[in-house]
Amino acid sequence: MSIGNRLKQVRQNKKLTVEEFSQIVNIPARTLGGYEREERKPPLEFLEILKNKFNVNINWLLTSEGEMFIKNESIHSLQELKEKYNLTDEELRLLNELLVSPEKRKGLLNLLK
């Protein structure tokens, strides 16, 4: 499944039309339609908006691994870890990937053995 298809799946899961969804994420409906039809790739800033507005798991959106949505408590916990251990955004992203992907956790554990 492509990013465009997964993006459409998020929108449909929220029971929103292209117009409604595009208003929430503050982009033209035509642009959103282009992303869904794979005519153009969404920029990273757009993916961040999806994460912030809908708790979309960016790793799932890009790779289809893990769950479609991140639970709210996970977001707050990750932010707390970032602040407590002074993690970079990249370290936080990798940590999130490990949390949502059992396969990646298994791979890391095998690598560490």
Short mmCIF file of N, CA and C in Angstrom, two decimals, residues 1-111:
data_model
loop_
_atom_site.label_atom_id
_atom_site.label_comp_id
_atom_site.label_asym_id
_atom_site.label_seq_id
_atom_site.Cartn_x
_atom_site.Cartn_y
_atom_site.Cartn_z
N MET A 1 0.85 -1.17 0.00
CA MET A 1 0.00 0.00 0.00
C MET A 1 0.89 1.24 0.00
N SER A 2 0.52 2.25 -0.75
CA SER A 2 1.32 3.46 -0.90
C SER A 2 0.99 4.49 0.18
N ILE A 3 1.85 5.50 0.29
CA ILE A 3 1.61 6.60 1.24
C ILE A 3 0.27 7.26 0.95
N GLY A 4 -0.01 7.48 -0.33
CA GLY A 4 -1.28 8.10 -0.71
C GLY A 4 -2.48 7.28 -0.25
N ASN A 5 -2.40 5.97 -0.41
CA ASN A 5 -3.49 5.10 0.04
C ASN A 5 -3.63 5.13 1.56
N ARG A 6 -2.49 5.15 2.26
CA ARG A 6 -2.54 5.20 3.73
C ARG A 6 -3.09 6.54 4.20
N LEU A 7 -2.72 7.61 3.51
CA LEU A 7 -3.25 8.93 3.85
C LEU A 7 -4.77 8.95 3.68
N LYS A 8 -5.23 8.38 2.59
CA LYS A 8 -6.68 8.29 2.34
C LYS A 8 -7.35 7.45 3.42
N GLN A 9 -6.68 6.39 3.84
CA GLN A 9 -7.21 5.52 4.89
C GLN A 9 -7.37 6.30 6.20
N VAL A 10 -6.40 7.15 6.53
CA VAL A 10 -6.50 7.99 7.74
C VAL A 10 -7.72 8.89 7.63
N ARG A 11 -7.86 9.56 6.49
CA ARG A 11 -8.99 10.48 6.29
C ARG A 11 -10.31 9.74 6.41
N GLN A 12 -10.41 8.58 5.78
CA GLN A 12 -11.66 7.82 5.83
C GLN A 12 -11.92 7.27 7.23
N ASN A 13 -10.87 6.91 7.95
CA ASN A 13 -11.03 6.45 9.32
C ASN A 13 -11.65 7.53 10.19
N LYS A 14 -11.29 8.78 9.90
CA LYS A 14 -11.83 9.92 10.66
C LYS A 14 -13.19 10.37 10.12
N LYS A 15 -13.67 9.67 9.06
CA LYS A 15 -14.96 9.96 8.44
C LYS A 15 -15.05 11.40 7.94
N LEU A 16 -13.98 11.83 7.27
CA LEU A 16 -13.91 13.19 6.75
C LEU A 16 -13.83 13.17 5.23
N THR A 17 -14.43 14.17 4.60
CA THR A 17 -14.28 14.34 3.16
C THR A 17 -12.91 14.96 2.89
N VAL A 18 -12.52 14.98 1.63
CA VAL A 18 -11.26 15.63 1.26
C VAL A 18 -11.30 17.09 1.68
N GLU A 19 -12.43 17.75 1.45
CA GLU A 19 -12.56 19.17 1.80
C GLU A 19 -12.45 19.39 3.30
N GLU A 20 -13.14 18.57 4.09
CA GLU A 20 -13.10 18.72 5.55
C GLU A 20 -11.69 18.47 6.09
N PHE A 21 -11.07 17.41 5.61
CA PHE A 21 -9.73 17.05 6.07
C PHE A 21 -8.74 18.14 5.70
N SER A 22 -8.84 18.64 4.47
CA SER A 22 -7.89 19.67 4.02
C SER A 22 -8.04 20.96 4.82
N GLN A 23 -9.26 21.27 5.24
CA GLN A 23 -9.45 22.46 6.08
C GLN A 23 -8.77 22.29 7.44
N ILE A 24 -8.88 21.11 8.00
CA ILE A 24 -8.28 20.85 9.31
C ILE A 24 -6.76 20.95 9.25
N VAL A 25 -6.17 20.42 8.17
CA VAL A 25 -4.71 20.44 8.06
C VAL A 25 -4.20 21.67 7.31
N ASN A 26 -5.13 22.54 6.93
CA ASN A 26 -4.80 23.85 6.34
C ASN A 26 -4.02 23.76 5.03
N ILE A 27 -4.51 22.89 4.13
CA ILE A 27 -3.96 22.83 2.78
C ILE A 27 -5.13 22.80 1.80
N PRO A 28 -4.91 23.19 0.56
CA PRO A 28 -6.00 23.11 -0.42
C PRO A 28 -6.45 21.66 -0.66
N ALA A 29 -7.74 21.48 -0.89
CA ALA A 29 -8.28 20.15 -1.16
C ALA A 29 -7.60 19.52 -2.38
N ARG A 30 -7.27 20.33 -3.36
CA ARG A 30 -6.61 19.83 -4.56
C ARG A 30 -5.23 19.24 -4.21
N THR A 31 -4.53 19.89 -3.29
CA THR A 31 -3.21 19.38 -2.86
C THR A 31 -3.37 18.05 -2.15
N LEU A 32 -4.34 17.97 -1.24
CA LEU A 32 -4.59 16.71 -0.53
C LEU A 32 -4.94 15.60 -1.51
N GLY A 33 -5.79 15.92 -2.47
CA GLY A 33 -6.15 14.93 -3.49
C GLY A 33 -4.92 14.46 -4.26
N GLY A 34 -4.00 15.38 -4.54
CA GLY A 34 -2.76 15.01 -5.22
C GLY A 34 -1.90 14.07 -4.40
N TYR A 35 -1.87 14.29 -3.08
CA TYR A 35 -1.13 13.38 -2.20
C TYR A 35 -1.77 12.00 -2.22
N GLU A 36 -3.11 11.96 -2.12
CA GLU A 36 -3.81 10.68 -2.07
C GLU A 36 -3.67 9.91 -3.38
N ARG A 37 -3.62 10.63 -4.50
CA ARG A 37 -3.49 9.97 -5.81
C ARG A 37 -2.04 9.73 -6.20
N GLU A 38 -1.11 10.07 -5.29
CA GLU A 38 0.32 9.88 -5.54
C GLU A 38 0.85 10.74 -6.68
N GLU A 39 0.19 11.86 -6.95
CA GLU A 39 0.68 12.78 -7.98
C GLU A 39 1.83 13.62 -7.45
N ARG A 40 1.87 13.76 -6.13
CA ARG A 40 2.96 14.47 -5.47
C ARG A 40 3.17 13.87 -4.10
N LYS A 41 4.37 14.04 -3.58
CA LYS A 41 4.70 13.50 -2.25
C LYS A 41 4.46 14.58 -1.19
N PRO A 42 3.86 14.20 -0.08
CA PRO A 42 3.65 15.18 0.98
C PRO A 42 4.97 15.54 1.66
N PRO A 43 5.17 16.82 1.97
CA PRO A 43 6.41 17.21 2.66
C PRO A 43 6.39 16.76 4.12
N LEU A 44 7.56 16.72 4.72
CA LEU A 44 7.68 16.31 6.11
C LEU A 44 6.83 17.17 7.04
N GLU A 45 6.74 18.47 6.73
CA GLU A 45 5.93 19.37 7.56
C GLU A 45 4.48 18.91 7.61
N PHE A 46 3.97 18.42 6.48
CA PHE A 46 2.60 17.92 6.42
C PHE A 46 2.44 16.68 7.30
N LEU A 47 3.43 15.81 7.28
CA LEU A 47 3.38 14.61 8.11
C LEU A 47 3.37 14.98 9.59
N GLU A 48 4.13 16.00 9.95
CA GLU A 48 4.14 16.48 11.34
C GLU A 48 2.76 17.01 11.74
N ILE A 49 2.09 17.70 10.81
CA ILE A 49 0.74 18.20 11.08
C ILE A 49 -0.20 17.03 11.35
N LEU A 50 -0.09 15.98 10.53
CA LEU A 50 -0.94 14.80 10.74
C LEU A 50 -0.69 14.18 12.11
N LYS A 51 0.58 14.11 12.49
CA LYS A 51 0.92 13.56 13.80
C LYS A 51 0.31 14.41 14.91
N ASN A 52 0.43 15.72 14.79
CA ASN A 52 -0.04 16.62 15.83
C ASN A 52 -1.56 16.73 15.90
N LYS A 53 -2.22 16.74 14.75
CA LYS A 53 -3.68 16.94 14.73
C LYS A 53 -4.46 15.64 14.93
N PHE A 54 -3.92 14.53 14.41
CA PHE A 54 -4.67 13.27 14.42
C PHE A 54 -3.95 12.12 15.13
N ASN A 55 -2.78 12.38 15.69
CA ASN A 55 -1.97 11.32 16.33
C ASN A 55 -1.60 10.21 15.36
N VAL A 56 -1.38 10.57 14.09
CA VAL A 56 -0.99 9.58 13.08
C VAL A 56 0.44 9.15 13.35
N ASN A 57 0.66 7.86 13.29
CA ASN A 57 1.99 7.30 13.44
C ASN A 57 2.73 7.50 12.11
N ILE A 58 3.69 8.39 12.09
CA ILE A 58 4.41 8.71 10.85
C ILE A 58 5.12 7.48 10.31
N ASN A 59 5.65 6.65 11.18
CA ASN A 59 6.31 5.42 10.73
C ASN A 59 5.32 4.55 9.95
N TRP A 60 4.10 4.42 10.45
CA TRP A 60 3.08 3.65 9.73
C TRP A 60 2.76 4.30 8.39
N LEU A 61 2.63 5.61 8.39
CA LEU A 61 2.29 6.31 7.16
C LEU A 61 3.35 6.09 6.08
N LEU A 62 4.61 6.09 6.48
CA LEU A 62 5.70 5.93 5.51
C LEU A 62 5.96 4.47 5.13
N THR A 63 5.78 3.55 6.08
CA THR A 63 6.20 2.16 5.84
C THR A 63 5.10 1.12 6.00
N SER A 64 3.97 1.50 6.53
CA SER A 64 2.83 0.63 6.90
C SER A 64 3.18 -0.30 8.06
N GLU A 65 4.26 -0.03 8.78
CA GLU A 65 4.62 -0.83 9.95
C GLU A 65 4.05 -0.17 11.20
N GLY A 66 3.57 -1.00 12.11
CA GLY A 66 3.03 -0.49 13.36
C GLY A 66 1.55 -0.15 13.22
N GLU A 67 1.06 0.60 14.16
CA GLU A 67 -0.35 1.00 14.20
C GLU A 67 -0.55 2.32 13.46
N MET A 68 -1.77 2.54 12.96
CA MET A 68 -2.08 3.77 12.24
C MET A 68 -1.97 4.99 13.16
N PHE A 69 -2.43 4.84 14.38
CA PHE A 69 -2.45 5.97 15.30
C PHE A 69 -1.60 5.69 16.53
N ILE A 70 -1.04 6.76 17.08
CA ILE A 70 -0.28 6.69 18.32
C ILE A 70 -1.24 7.06 19.44
N LYS A 71 -1.23 6.29 20.49
CA LYS A 71 -2.08 6.62 21.63
C LYS A 71 -1.57 7.90 22.28
N ASN A 72 -2.48 8.72 22.78
CA ASN A 72 -2.11 10.00 23.40
C ASN A 72 -1.09 9.83 24.51
N GLU A 73 -1.27 8.81 25.34
CA GLU A 73 -0.33 8.64 26.45
C GLU A 73 1.07 8.36 25.95
N SER A 74 1.19 7.70 24.79
CA SER A 74 2.51 7.45 24.22
C SER A 74 3.19 8.75 23.82
N ILE A 75 2.41 9.66 23.25
CA ILE A 75 2.98 10.94 22.82
C ILE A 75 3.51 11.71 24.02
N HIS A 76 2.71 11.76 25.09
CA HIS A 76 3.15 12.49 26.27
C HIS A 76 4.35 11.81 26.91
N SER A 77 4.34 10.49 26.96
CA SER A 77 5.45 9.77 27.55
C SER A 77 6.73 9.97 26.76
N LEU A 78 6.63 9.94 25.43
CA LEU A 78 7.81 10.17 24.60
C LEU A 78 8.35 11.57 24.81
N GLN A 79 7.47 12.54 24.92
CA GLN A 79 7.91 13.92 25.15
C GLN A 79 8.62 14.02 26.50
N GLU A 80 8.09 13.33 27.50
CA GLU A 80 8.73 13.33 28.82
C GLU A 80 10.12 12.69 28.75
N LEU A 81 10.24 11.58 28.01
CA LEU A 81 11.54 10.93 27.84
C LEU A 81 12.52 11.86 27.13
N LYS A 82 12.02 12.55 26.11
CA LYS A 82 12.87 13.48 25.36
C LYS A 82 13.45 14.54 26.29
N GLU A 83 12.59 15.10 27.12
CA GLU A 83 13.03 16.15 28.03
C GLU A 83 13.94 15.60 29.14
N LYS A 84 13.57 14.46 29.70
CA LYS A 84 14.33 13.89 30.81
C LYS A 84 15.73 13.48 30.39
N TYR A 85 15.86 12.88 29.20
CA TYR A 85 17.14 12.36 28.75
C TYR A 85 17.78 13.20 27.66
N ASN A 86 17.21 14.38 27.41
CA ASN A 86 17.75 15.31 26.42
C ASN A 86 17.96 14.64 25.05
N LEU A 87 16.93 13.94 24.58
CA LEU A 87 17.00 13.22 23.31
C LEU A 87 16.81 14.19 22.14
N THR A 88 17.47 13.88 21.04
CA THR A 88 17.25 14.66 19.82
C THR A 88 15.96 14.17 19.16
N ASP A 89 15.47 14.92 18.18
CA ASP A 89 14.28 14.51 17.45
C ASP A 89 14.51 13.18 16.74
N GLU A 90 15.71 12.97 16.20
CA GLU A 90 16.03 11.72 15.51
C GLU A 90 16.03 10.55 16.50
N GLU A 91 16.60 10.74 17.68
CA GLU A 91 16.59 9.68 18.69
C GLU A 91 15.16 9.36 19.12
N LEU A 92 14.35 10.39 19.26
CA LEU A 92 12.95 10.20 19.63
C LEU A 92 12.19 9.45 18.54
N ARG A 93 12.46 9.76 17.29
CA ARG A 93 11.82 9.07 16.16
C ARG A 93 12.20 7.59 16.17
N LEU A 94 13.49 7.31 16.39
CA LEU A 94 13.95 5.92 16.43
C LEU A 94 13.32 5.16 17.60
N LEU A 95 13.22 5.82 18.74
CA LEU A 95 12.59 5.21 19.90
C LEU A 95 11.13 4.89 19.60
N ASN A 96 10.44 5.82 18.96
CA ASN A 96 9.04 5.59 18.59
C ASN A 96 8.92 4.40 17.65
N GLU A 97 9.82 4.30 16.68
CA GLU A 97 9.80 3.17 15.75
C GLU A 97 9.96 1.85 16.50
N LEU A 98 10.85 1.82 17.48
CA LEU A 98 11.04 0.60 18.26
C LEU A 98 9.80 0.26 19.08
N LEU A 99 9.12 1.29 19.57
CA LEU A 99 7.93 1.05 20.37
C LEU A 99 6.77 0.50 19.55
N VAL A 100 6.64 0.95 18.32
CA VAL A 100 5.48 0.55 17.51
C VAL A 100 5.74 -0.63 16.60
N SER A 101 6.99 -1.08 16.49
CA SER A 101 7.31 -2.16 15.57
C SER A 101 7.97 -3.34 16.29
N PRO A 102 7.19 -4.39 16.55
CA PRO A 102 7.77 -5.57 17.20
C PRO A 102 8.93 -6.16 16.41
N GLU A 103 8.86 -6.12 15.09
CA GLU A 103 9.92 -6.66 14.25
C GLU A 103 11.23 -5.90 14.47
N LYS A 104 11.15 -4.58 14.56
CA LYS A 104 12.36 -3.78 14.76
C LYS A 104 12.94 -4.02 16.15
N ARG A 105 12.08 -4.19 17.15
CA ARG A 105 12.56 -4.49 18.50
C ARG A 105 13.31 -5.81 18.50
N LYS A 106 12.72 -6.82 17.85
CA LYS A 106 13.34 -8.14 17.78
C LYS A 106 14.69 -8.05 17.08
N GLY A 107 14.73 -7.29 15.99
CA GLY A 107 15.98 -7.12 15.25
C GLY A 107 17.05 -6.46 16.09
N LEU A 108 16.68 -5.43 16.84
CA LEU A 108 17.64 -4.74 17.70
C LEU A 108 18.14 -5.67 18.80
N LEU A 109 17.24 -6.42 19.40
CA LEU A 109 17.66 -7.36 20.45
C LEU A 109 18.61 -8.41 19.91
N ASN A 110 18.33 -8.92 18.71
CA ASN A 110 19.24 -9.89 18.09
C ASN A 110 20.60 -9.27 17.80
N LEU A 111 20.61 -8.03 17.39
CA LEU A 111 21.85 -7.32 17.10
C LEU A 111 22.68 -7.13 18.37
#
